[in-house]
Amino acid sequence: MQRVYNFSAGPSVLPLPVLEKAQKELVNYGSAGMSVMEMSHRSKAFIEIAAGMEALLRELMNIPANYKVLYLQGGASTQFAMIPLNLMVNKKADYLDTGEFANKAIGEAKKFGEIKVVASSKAEKYTYIPDLDPATFTKDADYFHMTSNNTIFGTRHTTLPETGNVPLVTDMSSCILSEVIDVSKYGLIYAGAQKNMAPAGVTFVIIREDLLERSGDNLPYMASYKTLAAQDSMVNTPPCYSMYIAKLVFEWLKDLGGIPAIQKINEEKARLLYDAVDGSALFKNPVVKKDRSIMNVPFVTGNEELDNKFIKEAEKAGFVNLKGHRIVGGMRASIYNAMPVEGIKALVEFMKKFETENK
Amino acid sequence: MQRVYNFSAGPSVLPLPVLEKAQKELVNYGSAGMSVMEMSHRSKAFIEIAAGMEALLRELMNIPANYKVLYLQGGASTQFAMIPLNLMVNKKADYLDTGEFANKAIGEAKKFGEIKVVASSKAEKYTYIPDLDPATFTKDADYFHMTSNNTIFGTRHTTLPETGNVPLVTDMSSCILSEVIDVSKYGLIYAGAQKNMAPAGVTFVIIREDLLERSGDNLPYMASYKTLAAQDSMVNTPPCYSMYIAKLVFEWLKDLGGIPAIQKINEEKARLLYDAVDGSALFKNPVVKKDRSIMNVPFVTGNEELDNKFIKEAEKAGFVNLKGHRIVGGMRASIYNAMPVEGIKALVEFMKKFETENK
């Protein structure tokens, strides 16, 4: 059985060399005499894996020393609640509404404090990133929340809001490690791993240390950034195997040349696909050009029947998970780090062939 | 490299046939053309895995139809808070204090309501399970919490408290699937998977449906049993790969003859090890005999130096993770379902040899 080109929005394609290495080591890791899955999280062998993973992430993202890296469970959705639970002091926060998950984050935060939605592109079906006027920001907000890349709608921020002393908090689930960023501009970055980092089951939180002091003493200990940071995320058993795969992914990324190298590849992949869509008479992408994601590319024919035909024939030809999210319809190609350029080139060829056959 | 006998308390040994099957399928699962790690959790292939896993668990444990099975993240420690958050109506609950994790559960619950510790064996270093007088139970408690098996101290309940209409809630992390139980006696059973079920990263909650109605509307959606149950635990991306391994473990267990068969094996394993300890002049087990765990067997020489020598020599001989928890000291052999009888026999031989050499 040949491997397919997997355009799933998440969980998503992983690098083949990572899978092959994991396969080789699955029953017996190094000289451990056991699988990584069987290791005590307090064992020397596993502590080395965890520390190695964190060191690689710090190196790849150039994370400053005054930031803690936490590896947690529960996905970004759990962070939607943990962020207000931990960071709210004045019980006020600003949020940007740029997509489905941004909106869910707003809904959760409203359970804990006064939320101002500074800007929203909902009325235009989230097809752009709104321009922002810092004068409208809440001066004594506990934080400012945004979503760096909107997985469902295929938009991304290319500039950051000027929030002054208000810490910027961002959901980077669908674009972390895809392009060079300056971590020091953020108070907190969080990401479910199942797109660019690892299999589902681990969630990364990168938090500026001074913010840890905000966590109240009466929080459940599994929900307290302060407690989790103080115990290096090992308050209880962490999601060990997902962390191990994350380490392999980070090694793969480093060998490739790190984030600058993958960014160049990602931009090339996105260019190839957007050029194909824009140059086509059949397909179109609804997003304002300057705000287009380089990770998630929605495209539609405008004809539901034809969309379904495309998805079906694409699957037969080995391009899977191209069905768009039900909110947007049509197709969506998620082209994360592990999707090779060849996959995009082959998809573009298939799109051209389909267009010719369906004139 | 040969595999060792791994007596880790968790994460723990997995059945070798499970690891070998996972290895074979790692890069390419069936006809999917991708790894299970890369599958969308909404895909047909993965939904089949999740449904198959749940069906097997229901069959193995004979779970009645009016119970929901949830697969969550965050470990038992997260449940320590979710249980009071969801189940408290009168804001009162009874707890048994039979070990370190029971005690942690009490600490978390106290953040949410009035907790009565009905009985505690703490003063005797948790070496027994206290006798209970139902007259001391709180009549209008929202639930009664216990820990079925105490991993660190090596004790277990062999009878259940008579709580009448008060739902019995139990942490079964270190003994689930090890012996036949009657699920209908409980309101809620929870278990981190990393001992008898799967690699770390998934936590099972088996909850009687009427209790779901207690979850308040203002809970974070990832912390609400009601919301999680309504969406079959797929509110966001679940820990897919751990669930897949759980399915393989459940298949292995079913092929073996199910819980009655593994219970017989576990009782035989425990008997062999306790007989060796009790018959020895060097080793002893501090637990009251009737309350001895069949999953976790602590034993000490009474001499720290000799304990350390034993642990070191055992490791060289291929018996690893025998160091006891720092609270108890000495040694502990965790002999979960996946530890074969041969592992116990070999350990017993090694213990005898060590005793002879260290007279």
XYZ file of C-alpha atoms in Angstrom:
718
model
C 0.000 0.000 0.000
C 1.410 3.353 -1.083
C 1.167 6.408 1.122
C -1.270 9.096 0.009
C -0.945 12.882 -0.015
C -2.821 13.804 3.156
C -4.222 17.350 3.233
C -5.999 16.933 6.591
C -6.419 20.085 8.675
C -5.414 18.175 11.802
C -4.311 15.658 12.891
C -2.145 15.956 9.817
C 0.665 14.498 7.775
C 3.906 13.822 9.647
C 7.349 13.676 8.028
C 7.953 10.179 6.624
C 11.491 9.952 8.103
C 9.964 10.642 11.534
C 7.435 7.844 11.141
C 10.106 5.463 9.896
C 12.365 6.233 12.839
C 9.468 5.823 15.292
C 8.602 2.512 13.655
C 12.142 1.224 13.982
C 12.285 2.183 17.678
C 8.737 1.254 18.631
C 9.259 -2.086 20.384
C 12.690 -1.282 21.719
C 14.093 2.226 22.163
C 17.879 2.408 22.012
C 19.320 0.337 24.835
C 16.248 0.777 27.051
C 14.860 -2.692 26.428
C 11.354 -1.252 26.146
C 9.155 1.015 24.050
C 9.014 4.746 24.766
C 5.314 4.064 25.460
C 6.310 1.864 28.406
C 8.805 4.220 30.036
C 8.225 5.751 33.427
C 8.030 9.504 32.886
C 10.482 9.829 35.796
C 13.046 7.488 34.186
C 16.392 8.800 32.983
C 15.647 7.689 29.417
C 12.379 9.595 29.255
C 13.669 12.691 31.035
C 16.326 12.852 28.312
C 13.653 12.685 25.624
C 11.606 15.448 27.280
C 14.614 17.690 27.873
C 15.871 17.082 24.342
C 12.474 17.974 22.934
C 12.326 21.225 24.872
C 15.902 22.192 23.972
C 15.165 21.671 20.283
C 11.968 23.723 20.447
C 13.824 26.527 22.222
C 16.538 26.459 19.588
C 14.158 26.319 16.620
C 11.953 29.161 17.869
C 14.763 31.081 19.566
C 12.724 31.205 22.774
C 14.186 33.722 25.245
C 15.382 32.470 28.643
C 12.604 34.297 30.499
C 9.933 32.116 28.860
C 8.797 28.749 30.191
C 7.815 25.965 27.794
C 4.942 23.833 29.075
C 3.731 20.594 27.503
C 0.157 19.961 28.535
C -2.928 17.994 27.563
C -6.404 18.910 26.374
C -5.697 20.813 23.177
C -6.110 24.505 22.434
C -9.742 24.277 23.585
C -8.546 23.638 27.138
C -6.339 26.723 26.846
C -9.382 28.798 25.870
C -10.417 28.435 29.537
C -6.991 28.175 31.177
C -5.872 31.524 29.758
C -8.608 33.621 31.439
C -8.487 31.404 34.555
C -4.786 32.128 34.995
C -4.170 35.519 33.452
C -7.214 37.498 34.540
C -6.588 39.915 37.388
C -8.737 42.914 36.380
C -11.162 40.415 34.783
C -10.983 42.238 31.434
C -9.523 41.107 28.134
C -9.566 42.127 24.476
C -10.186 39.528 21.784
C -10.036 39.487 17.993
C -12.780 37.544 16.256
C -11.162 36.199 13.091
C -12.619 32.711 12.817
C -14.351 29.749 14.382
C -11.708 29.008 17.006
C -11.165 32.702 17.830
C -14.899 32.824 18.423
C -14.839 29.736 20.638
C -12.014 31.305 22.662
C -14.220 34.378 23.152
C -17.138 32.232 24.299
C -14.983 30.509 26.915
C -13.382 33.731 28.153
C -16.806 35.301 28.686
C -17.380 32.709 31.424
C -14.617 34.375 33.448
C -14.606 38.120 32.786
C -15.567 41.126 30.688
C -14.526 40.525 27.103
C -14.271 43.252 24.487
C -14.287 42.041 20.898
C -11.993 44.663 19.412
C -12.671 43.678 15.810
C -14.490 40.953 13.920
C -14.598 39.776 10.327
C -17.548 37.470 11.017
C -20.003 39.478 8.879
C -17.760 38.833 5.854
C -17.472 35.131 6.619
C -14.026 35.629 8.120
C -12.432 36.191 4.704
C -9.992 38.820 5.941
C -8.062 40.034 8.991
C -9.551 43.323 10.245
C -7.438 46.494 10.443
C -6.946 47.542 14.029
C -6.939 50.891 15.787
C -4.950 50.656 19.047
C -7.037 53.556 20.409
C -9.942 51.098 20.688
C -7.961 48.648 22.859
C -8.766 48.349 26.570
C -5.924 50.049 28.453
C -6.192 47.916 31.584
C -6.964 44.648 29.829
C -5.299 41.616 31.394
C -4.260 40.471 27.922
C -5.053 40.765 24.221
C -6.010 37.523 22.461
C -5.610 36.690 18.788
C -5.440 33.633 16.524
C -2.332 33.742 14.348
C -3.703 31.511 11.611
C -7.353 30.616 11.045
C -7.440 26.967 10.001
C -10.983 26.865 8.669
C -11.025 30.139 6.745
C -7.429 30.211 5.528
C -6.373 33.602 6.844
C -3.374 34.719 8.862
C -2.041 37.781 10.580
C 1.009 39.243 8.862
C 1.424 42.081 11.377
C 0.903 42.170 15.140
C -1.452 44.497 17.023
C 0.328 47.193 19.031
C -0.866 46.343 22.500
C 1.750 48.274 24.513
C 2.044 46.828 28.001
C -0.914 44.514 27.558
C 0.478 40.994 26.968
C -0.293 39.536 23.573
C -1.695 36.013 23.761
C -1.994 33.980 20.586
C -3.333 30.643 19.408
C -0.664 29.392 17.018
C -2.041 25.851 16.649
C -2.106 25.865 12.856
C 1.041 27.849 12.057
C 3.583 27.320 14.821
C 7.033 26.430 13.405
C 5.912 27.387 9.893
C 7.630 30.783 9.748
C 10.094 32.840 11.756
C 8.470 34.744 14.614
C 9.798 36.882 17.449
C 8.655 35.132 20.625
C 9.568 38.178 22.731
C 6.633 40.073 21.196
C 4.218 37.719 22.946
C 3.176 37.143 26.518
C 1.860 33.651 25.790
C 1.851 31.414 22.717
C -0.133 28.191 22.681
C -0.610 25.433 20.142
C -2.194 22.034 19.896
C 0.540 19.855 18.418
C -1.449 17.899 15.856
C -0.742 20.148 12.883
C 2.920 21.090 12.738
C 4.454 19.420 15.772
C 3.354 15.936 16.740
C 0.391 13.558 16.933
C -2.633 14.810 18.883
C -2.337 14.613 22.650
C 0.195 17.284 23.564
C -0.360 21.040 23.701
C 2.494 23.506 23.989
C 2.311 26.721 26.004
C 5.187 29.213 25.836
C 4.693 31.739 28.601
C 6.675 34.768 29.786
C 7.718 34.009 33.348
C 6.309 37.134 34.987
C 2.801 36.058 33.915
C 3.086 32.890 35.999
C 2.644 34.998 39.120
C -0.942 35.690 38.143
C -2.157 32.107 38.712
C -4.373 32.019 41.791
C -3.708 29.517 44.560
C -7.183 28.033 44.386
C -6.985 26.835 40.791
C -7.083 23.065 40.178
C -3.403 22.170 40.103
C -3.684 20.765 36.582
C -5.073 24.140 35.445
C -2.433 26.351 37.067
C 0.376 27.591 34.827
C 2.346 28.424 37.959
C 2.113 24.898 39.364
C 2.757 23.270 35.994
C 5.785 25.489 35.345
C 7.196 24.899 38.831
C 7.186 21.156 38.174
C 8.382 21.341 34.546
C 4.959 20.106 33.347
C 5.505 16.807 35.194
C 2.824 17.377 37.831
C 1.417 14.078 36.687
C 2.198 11.730 33.798
C 2.597 13.825 30.628
C 1.608 12.592 27.133
C 4.972 10.878 26.731
C 4.672 9.309 23.305
C 3.396 12.468 21.607
C 6.321 14.316 23.178
C 8.734 11.737 21.810
C 7.337 12.159 18.296
C 7.518 15.954 18.747
C 11.227 15.548 19.476
C 11.683 13.552 16.257
C 9.763 16.216 14.306
C 11.924 18.973 15.785
C 15.076 17.013 14.856
C 13.781 16.637 11.315
C 13.092 20.363 11.155
C 16.531 21.254 12.487
C 18.234 18.949 9.960
C 16.244 20.662 7.224
C 17.718 24.037 8.189
C 15.297 25.152 10.878
C 12.435 27.613 10.596
C 13.999 29.916 7.969
C 14.365 26.908 5.658
C 10.853 25.528 6.212
C 9.385 29.038 5.840
C 10.941 29.299 2.383
C 9.509 25.891 1.443
C 6.098 26.779 2.883
C 5.984 30.063 0.971
C 6.876 28.244 -2.229
C 4.190 25.608 -1.621
C 1.579 28.292 -0.920
C 2.628 30.282 -3.995
C 2.296 27.229 -6.239
C -1.182 26.472 -4.936
C -2.539 30.028 -4.890
C -1.127 30.630 -8.393
C -2.957 27.542 -9.595
C -6.217 28.686 -8.002
C -5.897 32.297 -9.171
C -4.896 31.199 -12.675
C -7.863 28.864 -12.943
C -11.267 29.647 -14.426
C -12.841 26.933 -12.268
C -11.443 27.371 -8.747
C -11.361 30.421 -6.557
C -10.116 31.308 -3.096
C -12.383 33.683 -1.167
C -9.703 35.265 1.035
C -8.349 38.825 0.686
C -4.904 38.275 -0.856
C -2.768 40.011 1.756
C -4.326 37.891 4.527
C -3.980 34.487 2.907
C -2.712 31.653 5.073
C 0.339 29.716 3.938
C -0.924 26.667 5.891
C -4.600 26.270 4.944
C -5.843 27.005 1.446
C -9.611 26.839 0.904
C -10.857 26.808 -2.675
C -14.266 26.307 -4.254
C -15.785 25.899 -7.701
C -18.978 27.643 -6.667
C -20.886 24.467 -7.601
C -21.425 22.011 -4.766
C -21.900 19.054 -7.074
C -18.648 19.805 -8.855
C -16.856 20.293 -5.517
C -17.983 16.832 -4.455
C -16.901 15.339 -7.755
C -13.484 16.923 -7.339
C -13.104 15.621 -3.780
C -14.124 12.121 -4.833
C -11.848 11.933 -7.851
C -8.968 13.502 -5.934
C -9.290 10.829 -3.276
C -9.147 8.107 -5.918
C -5.999 9.713 -7.275
C -4.349 9.687 -3.821
C -5.089 13.236 -2.574
C -7.099 12.796 0.601
C -8.870 14.940 3.187
C -9.466 17.787 0.734
C -13.065 18.333 1.809
C -13.471 21.867 3.176
C -14.893 22.537 6.617
C -18.701 22.417 6.554
C -18.869 26.148 7.422
C -16.966 27.123 4.253
C -17.796 24.204 1.989
C -15.806 23.294 -1.118
C -12.236 22.182 -0.695
C -9.365 22.976 1.631
C -5.780 21.893 1.283
C -3.885 22.027 4.547
C -0.244 22.211 3.567
C 1.633 22.027 6.853
C 5.391 21.657 7.223
C 5.358 17.920 6.557
C 3.535 18.212 3.206
C 6.289 18.007 0.600
C 6.493 20.392 -2.398
C 5.918 17.329 -4.595
C 2.494 16.908 -3.016
C 1.526 20.441 -4.030
C 2.906 20.033 -7.540
C 0.975 16.803 -7.986
C -2.217 18.383 -6.629
C -1.842 21.360 -8.993
C -1.458 18.971 -11.931
C -4.551 17.104 -10.809
C -6.519 20.365 -10.510
C -5.547 21.358 -14.054
C -6.572 17.970 -15.403
C -9.882 18.147 -13.561
C -10.542 21.644 -14.900
C -9.876 20.532 -18.486
C -12.168 17.525 -18.096
C -14.971 19.571 -16.533
C -15.163 22.620 -18.808
C 18.841 -5.530 22.324
C 16.624 -7.805 24.378
C 13.504 -6.511 26.093
C 13.666 -6.229 29.881
C 11.093 -7.070 32.548
C 9.635 -3.646 33.276
C 8.029 -3.262 36.712
C 7.273 0.452 36.303
C 4.256 1.783 38.215
C 3.180 3.784 35.188
C 3.614 4.307 32.322
C 4.079 0.565 32.310
C 4.760 -2.511 30.279
C 2.468 -3.093 27.290
C 1.746 -6.511 25.737
C 4.483 -7.363 23.229
C 1.977 -8.488 20.540
C 0.344 -5.044 20.814
C 3.647 -3.256 20.286
C 4.530 -5.514 17.383
C 1.194 -4.881 15.685
C 1.526 -1.112 16.244
C 5.026 -1.256 14.798
C 3.863 -3.044 11.694
C 1.058 -0.542 11.110
C 2.902 2.593 12.146
C 3.757 4.113 8.774
C 0.739 2.790 6.952
C -2.474 1.657 8.645
C -4.448 -0.930 6.649
C -5.464 0.624 3.347
C -5.455 4.191 4.714
C -2.161 5.175 3.109
C -1.149 6.958 6.298
C -0.272 6.441 9.953
C -3.000 6.450 12.596
C -1.087 9.463 13.991
C -1.878 11.388 10.807
C -5.587 10.630 10.600
C -8.224 13.291 10.964
C -10.224 12.414 14.065
C -13.341 12.978 11.944
C -12.243 10.483 9.263
C -14.077 7.229 8.703
C -10.941 5.213 9.468
C -10.403 6.861 12.820
C -14.070 6.868 13.836
C -13.953 3.099 13.310
C -10.948 2.824 15.612
C -12.618 4.929 18.327
C -15.927 3.072 18.073
C -14.147 -0.286 18.049
C -12.191 0.696 21.141
C -15.308 1.715 23.037
C -17.224 -1.409 21.995
C -14.401 -3.627 23.236
C -14.181 -1.799 26.562
C -17.942 -2.113 27.020
C -17.761 -5.813 26.259
C -14.751 -6.489 28.496
C -16.182 -4.601 31.490
C -19.807 -5.457 30.768
C -20.701 -1.761 30.980
C -24.480 -1.248 31.218
C -26.220 0.746 28.479
C -27.045 3.608 30.841
C -23.359 4.441 31.267
C -21.387 6.732 28.965
C -17.727 6.020 28.223
C -15.640 9.185 27.840
C -12.041 9.298 26.629
C -10.415 12.473 27.867
C -7.026 14.047 28.469
C -5.148 15.245 31.538
C -4.901 12.084 33.612
C -6.616 11.163 36.850
C -5.293 14.398 38.394
C -7.534 16.409 36.086
C -10.461 14.259 37.208
C -9.683 15.144 40.834
C -11.031 18.619 39.954
C -13.561 17.700 37.254
C -15.450 15.367 39.597
C -16.373 18.038 42.182
C -16.807 20.655 39.429
C -19.405 18.493 37.696
C -21.001 16.394 40.412
C -21.352 18.837 43.264
C -24.848 20.160 43.792
C -25.086 20.296 47.592
C -21.343 21.063 47.652
C -20.676 18.151 50.010
C -18.820 14.930 49.414
C -17.324 12.048 51.401
C -13.793 10.841 50.684
C -11.675 7.914 51.817
C -8.023 8.689 52.486
C -6.174 5.499 51.591
C -3.048 6.802 49.877
C -1.158 9.568 48.148
C -3.548 9.952 45.226
C -6.653 9.627 47.403
C -5.168 12.447 49.446
C -4.513 14.582 46.381
C -8.099 14.029 45.272
C -9.237 15.298 48.680
C -7.046 18.392 48.359
C -8.532 19.246 44.984
C -12.120 18.617 46.075
C -11.694 20.950 49.050
C -11.331 23.812 46.548
C -14.948 23.269 45.544
C -16.968 22.173 48.553
C -17.212 20.723 52.032
C -15.281 17.469 52.182
C -15.654 14.894 54.928
C -12.808 12.412 55.218
C -14.798 9.398 56.367
C -11.748 7.300 57.193
C -7.992 7.490 56.799
C -5.101 5.053 57.149
C -2.529 7.840 56.886
C -1.343 7.487 60.504
C -0.347 3.881 59.723
C 1.458 4.873 56.523
C -1.488 3.712 54.441
C -0.686 0.045 55.074
C -4.332 -1.033 55.251
C -7.831 -0.185 54.054
C -9.911 1.176 56.970
C -13.112 -0.547 58.060
C -16.109 1.634 57.393
C -19.268 2.421 59.325
C -22.011 3.612 56.938
C -23.582 5.508 59.868
C -20.681 7.988 59.569
C -21.361 8.728 55.903
C -22.919 12.088 54.927
C -26.538 11.393 53.974
C -26.846 14.256 51.479
C -23.338 13.974 50.036
C -23.149 14.559 46.297
C -20.945 11.502 45.976
C -18.608 9.180 47.872
C -15.024 9.007 46.566
C -12.592 6.130 46.920
C -9.423 4.812 45.264
C -9.826 1.176 44.266
C -6.114 0.371 44.286
C -3.367 2.423 45.890
C -0.376 2.308 43.544
C 2.254 3.601 45.938
C 1.284 1.643 49.057
C 0.108 -1.580 47.431
C -3.354 -1.828 48.950
C -6.749 -2.424 47.405
C -10.400 -2.496 48.372
C -11.906 -5.973 48.296
C -15.358 -4.815 49.360
C -17.322 -1.696 48.488
C -18.703 0.851 50.968
C -22.477 0.779 51.334
C -23.328 4.293 50.222
C -27.037 3.791 49.519
C -28.279 6.468 47.128
C -25.031 8.415 47.224
C -23.149 7.641 43.976
C -19.871 5.829 44.437
C -17.004 7.449 42.525
C -13.713 5.602 42.201
C -10.234 6.118 40.859
C -9.411 2.820 39.174
C -6.224 3.997 37.442
C -4.026 1.202 38.712
C -6.436 -1.737 38.663
C -8.985 -1.209 35.903
C -9.357 -4.331 33.725
C -7.391 -6.409 36.232
C -10.346 -8.179 37.850
C -14.077 -8.598 37.327
C -16.110 -5.717 38.750
C -19.781 -4.786 38.663
C -19.915 -1.383 36.956
C -23.538 -0.902 38.025
C -22.378 -0.491 41.632
C -20.640 2.763 40.705
C -21.772 6.234 39.681
C -18.460 7.080 38.063
C -15.255 5.156 37.390
C -12.161 6.918 36.118
C -8.702 5.762 35.152
C -5.585 7.167 33.591
C -4.720 4.658 30.871
C -0.981 4.310 31.393
C -1.081 1.277 33.658
C -3.469 -1.337 32.302
C -4.926 0.224 29.172
C -2.691 2.231 26.870
C 0.230 4.656 26.735
C -0.148 7.862 28.767
C -2.335 10.537 27.202
C -5.850 9.172 27.465
C -8.059 9.008 30.551
C -11.249 6.985 30.682
C -14.378 8.089 32.527
C -17.331 5.701 32.803
C -20.291 7.678 34.076
C -23.915 6.806 34.815
C -26.013 8.921 32.482
C -28.257 10.558 35.092
C -25.156 12.173 36.656
C -24.479 14.079 33.436
C -27.378 16.359 34.234
C -25.451 17.809 37.155
C -22.856 19.597 34.968
C -23.439 23.341 35.157
C -23.774 25.417 31.992
C -20.943 27.751 32.924
C -18.224 25.127 33.089
C -15.412 25.346 30.533
C -16.669 23.078 27.770
C -13.612 20.847 28.035
C -14.395 20.332 31.725
C -18.086 19.481 31.348
C -19.025 15.801 31.393
C -22.365 16.747 29.864
C -20.796 18.531 26.886
C -18.139 15.863 26.419
C -20.718 13.062 26.546
C -23.072 14.866 24.151
C -20.285 14.996 21.557
C -18.937 11.495 22.198
C -15.712 12.974 23.640
C -14.938 14.556 20.244
C -15.455 18.158 21.349
C -11.953 18.728 20.047
C -9.204 16.451 18.793
C -8.925 13.475 21.162
C -5.627 11.684 21.960
C -6.000 9.507 18.874
C -2.880 7.396 18.986
C -3.266 6.429 22.642
C -6.848 5.417 21.840
C -5.639 3.262 18.966
C -3.173 1.454 21.250
C -5.957 1.067 23.834
C -7.998 -0.705 21.166
C -5.118 -3.084 20.461
C -4.724 -3.768 24.202
C -8.450 -4.479 24.540
C -8.254 -6.888 21.579
C -5.313 -8.651 23.194
C -7.255 -8.927 26.441
C -10.341 -10.264 24.702
C -8.278 -12.888 22.823
C -6.790 -13.932 26.143
C -10.261 -14.717 27.502
C -11.287 -11.334 28.864
C -11.251 -10.104 32.446
C -12.009 -13.473 34.136
C -8.932 -14.946 32.416
C -6.596 -12.054 33.225
C -7.878 -11.956 36.813
C -6.836 -15.575 37.248
C -3.398 -14.808 35.824
C -3.063 -11.692 37.996
C -3.999 -13.582 41.146
C -1.444 -16.262 40.298
C 1.249 -13.647 39.664
C 0.466 -11.873 42.952
C 0.423 -15.172 44.854
C 3.852 -16.161 43.498
C 5.352 -12.822 44.499
C 3.727 -12.514 47.931
C 4.635 -16.125 48.705
C 8.239 -15.349 47.842
C 8.239 -12.251 50.049
C 6.445 -13.930 52.957
C 8.659 -16.995 52.703
C 11.811 -14.923 52.734
C 13.906 -13.980 55.753
C 15.203 -10.924 53.934
C 12.191 -9.255 52.298
C 8.922 -8.148 53.807
C 5.729 -6.500 52.643
C 4.263 -3.983 55.103
C 0.615 -4.310 54.016
C -2.148 -6.024 56.032
C -2.671 -9.300 54.162
C -6.368 -8.988 53.379
C -5.809 -5.565 51.760
C -2.871 -6.462 49.536
C -2.954 -5.189 45.984
C -2.619 -7.672 43.146
C -1.132 -4.919 40.932
C 1.522 -3.196 43.050
C 3.703 -5.132 45.470
C 6.042 -3.099 47.690
C 8.745 -4.979 49.550
C 11.717 -3.887 51.652
C 14.731 -5.435 53.320
C 14.648 -2.871 56.108
C 18.171 -1.842 55.159
C 18.407 1.031 52.695
C 21.860 0.081 51.498
C 20.752 -3.466 50.795
C 17.614 -2.198 49.034
C 19.782 -0.107 46.739
C 22.082 -3.039 46.068
C 19.084 -5.170 45.165
C 17.692 -2.546 42.803
C 21.045 -2.092 41.104
C 21.742 -5.794 40.651
C 18.185 -6.450 39.545
C 18.520 -3.821 36.845
C 21.714 -5.443 35.585
C 19.849 -8.740 35.435
C 17.039 -7.216 33.337
C 14.449 -6.396 36.035
C 13.928 -2.639 35.805
C 11.972 0.076 37.599
C 11.867 -1.847 40.870
C 12.732 1.181 42.996
C 9.882 1.903 45.409
C 8.177 5.277 45.605
C 10.236 7.694 47.726
C 7.432 7.837 50.327
C 7.659 4.087 51.017
C 11.261 3.403 50.045
C 12.632 -0.046 49.242
C 11.274 -1.854 46.224
C 7.966 -2.066 44.425
C 7.034 -4.467 41.642
C 4.094 -3.260 39.589
C 2.707 -6.367 37.968
C -0.014 -5.083 35.684
C -1.908 -7.142 33.105
C 0.891 -7.009 30.543
C 3.539 -8.403 32.912
C 3.789 -12.101 32.035
C 3.880 -14.848 34.675
C 7.397 -15.627 33.433
C 8.483 -12.163 34.576
C 7.310 -12.887 38.106
C 8.880 -16.350 38.166
C 12.183 -14.911 36.986
C 12.014 -12.122 39.569
C 11.284 -14.609 42.356
C 14.306 -16.657 41.297
C 16.434 -13.545 41.319
C 15.171 -12.582 44.796
C 16.084 -16.022 46.138
C 19.538 -15.829 44.614
C 20.038 -12.338 46.056
C 18.938 -13.500 49.495
C 21.371 -16.415 49.453
C 24.211 -14.167 48.373
C 23.435 -11.553 51.016
C 22.923 -13.619 54.138
